[in-house]
CSV table of N, CA and C in Angstrom, one decimal:
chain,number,residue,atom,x,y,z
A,55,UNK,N,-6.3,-6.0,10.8
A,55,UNK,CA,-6.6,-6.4,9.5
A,55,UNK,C,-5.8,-7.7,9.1
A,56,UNK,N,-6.3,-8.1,8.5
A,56,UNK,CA,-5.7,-9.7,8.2
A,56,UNK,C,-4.8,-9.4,6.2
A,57,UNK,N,-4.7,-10.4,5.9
A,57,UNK,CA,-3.9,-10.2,4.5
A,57,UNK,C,-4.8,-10.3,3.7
A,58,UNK,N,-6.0,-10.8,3.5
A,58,UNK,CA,-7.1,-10.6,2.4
A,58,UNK,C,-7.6,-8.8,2.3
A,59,UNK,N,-7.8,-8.2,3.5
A,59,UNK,CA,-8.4,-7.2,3.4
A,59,UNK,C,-6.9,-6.1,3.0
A,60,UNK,N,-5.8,-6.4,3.8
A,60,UNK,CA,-4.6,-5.7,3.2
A,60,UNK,C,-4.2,-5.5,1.7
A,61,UNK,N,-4.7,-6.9,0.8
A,61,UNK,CA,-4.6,-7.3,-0.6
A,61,UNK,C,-5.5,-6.4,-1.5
A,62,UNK,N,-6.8,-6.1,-0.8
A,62,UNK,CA,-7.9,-5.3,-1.2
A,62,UNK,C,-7.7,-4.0,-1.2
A,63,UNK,N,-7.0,-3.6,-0.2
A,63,UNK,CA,-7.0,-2.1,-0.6
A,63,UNK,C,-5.8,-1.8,-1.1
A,64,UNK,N,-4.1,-2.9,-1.4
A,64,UNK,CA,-3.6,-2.7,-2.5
A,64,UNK,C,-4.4,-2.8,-4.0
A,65,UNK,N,-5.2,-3.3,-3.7
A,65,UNK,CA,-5.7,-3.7,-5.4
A,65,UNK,C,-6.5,-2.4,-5.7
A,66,UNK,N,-7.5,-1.9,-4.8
A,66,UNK,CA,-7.9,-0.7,-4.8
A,66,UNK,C,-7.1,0.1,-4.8
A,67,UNK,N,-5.8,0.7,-5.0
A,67,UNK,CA,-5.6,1.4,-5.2
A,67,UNK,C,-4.8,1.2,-6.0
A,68,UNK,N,-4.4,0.1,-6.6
A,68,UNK,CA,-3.2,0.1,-8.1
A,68,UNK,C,-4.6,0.2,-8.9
A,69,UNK,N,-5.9,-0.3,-9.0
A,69,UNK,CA,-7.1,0.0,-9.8
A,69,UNK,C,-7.1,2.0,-9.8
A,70,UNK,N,-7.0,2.3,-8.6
A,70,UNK,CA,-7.6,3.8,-8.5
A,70,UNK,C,-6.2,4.4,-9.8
A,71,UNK,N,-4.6,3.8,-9.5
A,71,UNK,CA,-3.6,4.3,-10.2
A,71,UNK,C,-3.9,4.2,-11.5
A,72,UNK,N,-3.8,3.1,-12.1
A,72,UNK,CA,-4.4,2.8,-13.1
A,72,UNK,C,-5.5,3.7,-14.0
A,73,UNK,N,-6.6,4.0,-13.0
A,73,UNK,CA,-7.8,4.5,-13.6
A,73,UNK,C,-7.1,6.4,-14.0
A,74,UNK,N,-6.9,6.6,-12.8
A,74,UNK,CA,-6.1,8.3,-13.1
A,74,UNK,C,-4.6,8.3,-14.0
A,75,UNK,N,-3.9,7.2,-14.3
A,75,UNK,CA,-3.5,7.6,-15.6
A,75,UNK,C,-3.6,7.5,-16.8
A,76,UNK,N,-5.2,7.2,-16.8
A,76,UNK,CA,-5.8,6.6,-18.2
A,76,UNK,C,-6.3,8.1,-18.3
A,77,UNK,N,-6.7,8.7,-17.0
A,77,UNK,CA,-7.3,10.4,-17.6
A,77,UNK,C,-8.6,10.4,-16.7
A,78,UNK,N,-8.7,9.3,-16.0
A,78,UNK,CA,-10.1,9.3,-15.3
A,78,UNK,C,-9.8,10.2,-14.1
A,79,UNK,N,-11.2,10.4,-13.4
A,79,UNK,CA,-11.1,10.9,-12.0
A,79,UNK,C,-12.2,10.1,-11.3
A,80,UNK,N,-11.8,9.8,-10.1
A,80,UNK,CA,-12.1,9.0,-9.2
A,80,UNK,C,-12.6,8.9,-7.9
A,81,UNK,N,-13.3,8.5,-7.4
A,81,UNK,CA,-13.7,8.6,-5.8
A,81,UNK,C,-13.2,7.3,-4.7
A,82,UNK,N,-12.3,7.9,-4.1
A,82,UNK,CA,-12.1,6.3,-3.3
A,82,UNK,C,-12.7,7.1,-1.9
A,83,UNK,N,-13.1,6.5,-0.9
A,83,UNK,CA,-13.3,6.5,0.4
A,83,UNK,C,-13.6,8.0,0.5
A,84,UNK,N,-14.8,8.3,-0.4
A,84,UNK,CA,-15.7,9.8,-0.1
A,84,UNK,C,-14.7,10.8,-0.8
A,85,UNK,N,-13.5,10.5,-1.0
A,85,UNK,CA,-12.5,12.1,-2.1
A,85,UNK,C,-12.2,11.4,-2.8
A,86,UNK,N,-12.5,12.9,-4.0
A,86,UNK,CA,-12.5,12.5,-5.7
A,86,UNK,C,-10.9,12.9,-5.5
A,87,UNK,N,-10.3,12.0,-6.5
A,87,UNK,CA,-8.7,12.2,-7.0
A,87,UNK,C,-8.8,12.2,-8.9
A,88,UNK,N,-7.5,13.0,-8.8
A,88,UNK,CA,-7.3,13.3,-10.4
A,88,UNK,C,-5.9,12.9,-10.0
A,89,UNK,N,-5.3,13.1,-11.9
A,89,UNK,CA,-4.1,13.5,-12.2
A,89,UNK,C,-3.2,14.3,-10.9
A,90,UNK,N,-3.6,15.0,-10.0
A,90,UNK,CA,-3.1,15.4,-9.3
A,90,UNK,C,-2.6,14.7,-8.2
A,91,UNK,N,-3.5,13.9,-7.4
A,91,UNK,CA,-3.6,13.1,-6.7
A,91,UNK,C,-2.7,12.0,-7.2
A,92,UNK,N,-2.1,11.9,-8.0
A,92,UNK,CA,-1.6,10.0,-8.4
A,92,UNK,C,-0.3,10.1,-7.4
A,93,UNK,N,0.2,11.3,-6.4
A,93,UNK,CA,1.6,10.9,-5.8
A,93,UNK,C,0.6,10.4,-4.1
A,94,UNK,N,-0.4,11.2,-3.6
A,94,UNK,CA,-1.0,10.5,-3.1
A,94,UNK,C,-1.8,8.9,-2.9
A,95,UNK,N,-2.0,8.7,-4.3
A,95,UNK,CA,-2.3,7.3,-4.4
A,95,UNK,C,-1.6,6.4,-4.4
A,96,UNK,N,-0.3,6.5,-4.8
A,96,UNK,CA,0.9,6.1,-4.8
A,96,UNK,C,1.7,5.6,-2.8
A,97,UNK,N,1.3,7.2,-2.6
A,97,UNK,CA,1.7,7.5,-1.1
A,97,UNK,C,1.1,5.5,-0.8
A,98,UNK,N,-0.5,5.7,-0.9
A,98,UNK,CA,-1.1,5.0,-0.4
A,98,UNK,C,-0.7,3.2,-0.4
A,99,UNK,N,-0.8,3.3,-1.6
A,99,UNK,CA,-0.2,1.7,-2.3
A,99,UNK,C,0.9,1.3,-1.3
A,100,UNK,N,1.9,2.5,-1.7
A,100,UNK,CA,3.0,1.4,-0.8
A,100,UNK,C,2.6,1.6,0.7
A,101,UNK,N,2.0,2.2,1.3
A,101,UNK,CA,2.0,2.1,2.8
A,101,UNK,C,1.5,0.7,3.1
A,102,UNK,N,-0.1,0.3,2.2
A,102,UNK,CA,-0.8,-0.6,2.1
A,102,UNK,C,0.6,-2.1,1.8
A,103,UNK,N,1.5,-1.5,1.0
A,103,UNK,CA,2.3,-2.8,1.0
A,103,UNK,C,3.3,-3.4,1.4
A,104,UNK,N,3.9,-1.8,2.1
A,104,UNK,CA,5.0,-2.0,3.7
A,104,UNK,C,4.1,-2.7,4.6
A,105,UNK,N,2.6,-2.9,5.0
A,105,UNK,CA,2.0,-3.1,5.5
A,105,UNK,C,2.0,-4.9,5.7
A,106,UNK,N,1.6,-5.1,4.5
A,106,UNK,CA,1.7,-6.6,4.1
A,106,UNK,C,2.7,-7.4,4.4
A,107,UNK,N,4.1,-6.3,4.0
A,107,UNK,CA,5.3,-6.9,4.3
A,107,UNK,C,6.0,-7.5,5.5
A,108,UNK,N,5.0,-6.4,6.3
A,108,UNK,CA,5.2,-5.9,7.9
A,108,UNK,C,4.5,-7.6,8.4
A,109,UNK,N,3.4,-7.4,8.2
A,109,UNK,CA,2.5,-8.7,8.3
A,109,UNK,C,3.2,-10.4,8.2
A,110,UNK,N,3.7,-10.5,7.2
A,110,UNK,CA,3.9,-11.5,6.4
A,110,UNK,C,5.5,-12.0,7.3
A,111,UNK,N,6.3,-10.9,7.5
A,111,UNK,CA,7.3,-11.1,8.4
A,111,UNK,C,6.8,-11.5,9.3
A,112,UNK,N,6.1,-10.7,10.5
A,112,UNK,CA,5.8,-11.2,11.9
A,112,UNK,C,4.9,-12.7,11.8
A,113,UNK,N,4.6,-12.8,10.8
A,113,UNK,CA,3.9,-14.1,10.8
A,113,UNK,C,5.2,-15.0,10.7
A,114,UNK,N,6.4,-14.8,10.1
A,114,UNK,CA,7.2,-16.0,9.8
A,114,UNK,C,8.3,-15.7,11.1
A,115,UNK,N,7.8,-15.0,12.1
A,115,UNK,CA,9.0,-14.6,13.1
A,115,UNK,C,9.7,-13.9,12.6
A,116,UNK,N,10.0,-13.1,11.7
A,116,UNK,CA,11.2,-12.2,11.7
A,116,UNK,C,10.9,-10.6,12.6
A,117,UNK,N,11.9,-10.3,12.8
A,117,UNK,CA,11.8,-8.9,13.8
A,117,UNK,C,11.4,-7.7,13.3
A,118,UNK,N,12.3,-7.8,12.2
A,118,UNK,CA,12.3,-6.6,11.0
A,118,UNK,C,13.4,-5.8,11.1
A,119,UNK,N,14.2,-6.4,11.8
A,119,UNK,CA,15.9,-6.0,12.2
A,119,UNK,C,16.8,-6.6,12.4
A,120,UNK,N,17.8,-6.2,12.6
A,120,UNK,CA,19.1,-7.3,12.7
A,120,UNK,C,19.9,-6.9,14.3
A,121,UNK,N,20.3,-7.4,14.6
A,121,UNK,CA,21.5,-7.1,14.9
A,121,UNK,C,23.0,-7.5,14.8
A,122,UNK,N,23.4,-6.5,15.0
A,122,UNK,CA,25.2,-6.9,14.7
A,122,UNK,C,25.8,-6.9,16.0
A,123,UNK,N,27.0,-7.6,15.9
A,123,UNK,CA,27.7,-8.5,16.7
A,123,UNK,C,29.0,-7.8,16.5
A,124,UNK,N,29.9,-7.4,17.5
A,124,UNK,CA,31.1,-6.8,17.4
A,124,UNK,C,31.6,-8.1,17.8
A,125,UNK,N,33.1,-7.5,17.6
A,125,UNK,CA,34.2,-8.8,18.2
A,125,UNK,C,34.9,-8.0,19.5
């Protein structure tokens, strides 16, 4: 996946957040979510934006770790 389509399914689902705490219920990708579902949706969001993060690092070279250095 590239960062446009990674951007889409954050947006789709701060839209999906959004919509179920206005009181709506919703269908993303064939399952309906409610009120119940918003820790799921949530789940989702951030995976979708560790994702990006993950992305955006390896593009600038970073590892995603460190290391330390004793004396």
């Amino acid at each position: 996946m590239n960062i446009t389509d990674i951007d889409d399914m954050i947006r789709q689902y701060t839209n999906a957040e959004i919509a179920v705490l206005q009181g709506k219920s919703i269908t993303m990708n064939g399952q309906s979510m409610s009120m119940e579902s918003l820790s799921e949706i949530r789940k989702g969001r951030e995976y979708w934006e560790k994702r990006r993060s993950s992305l955006i690092s390896s593009r600038a070279g970073k590892t995603g770790y460190k290391l330390a250095r004793f004396p």
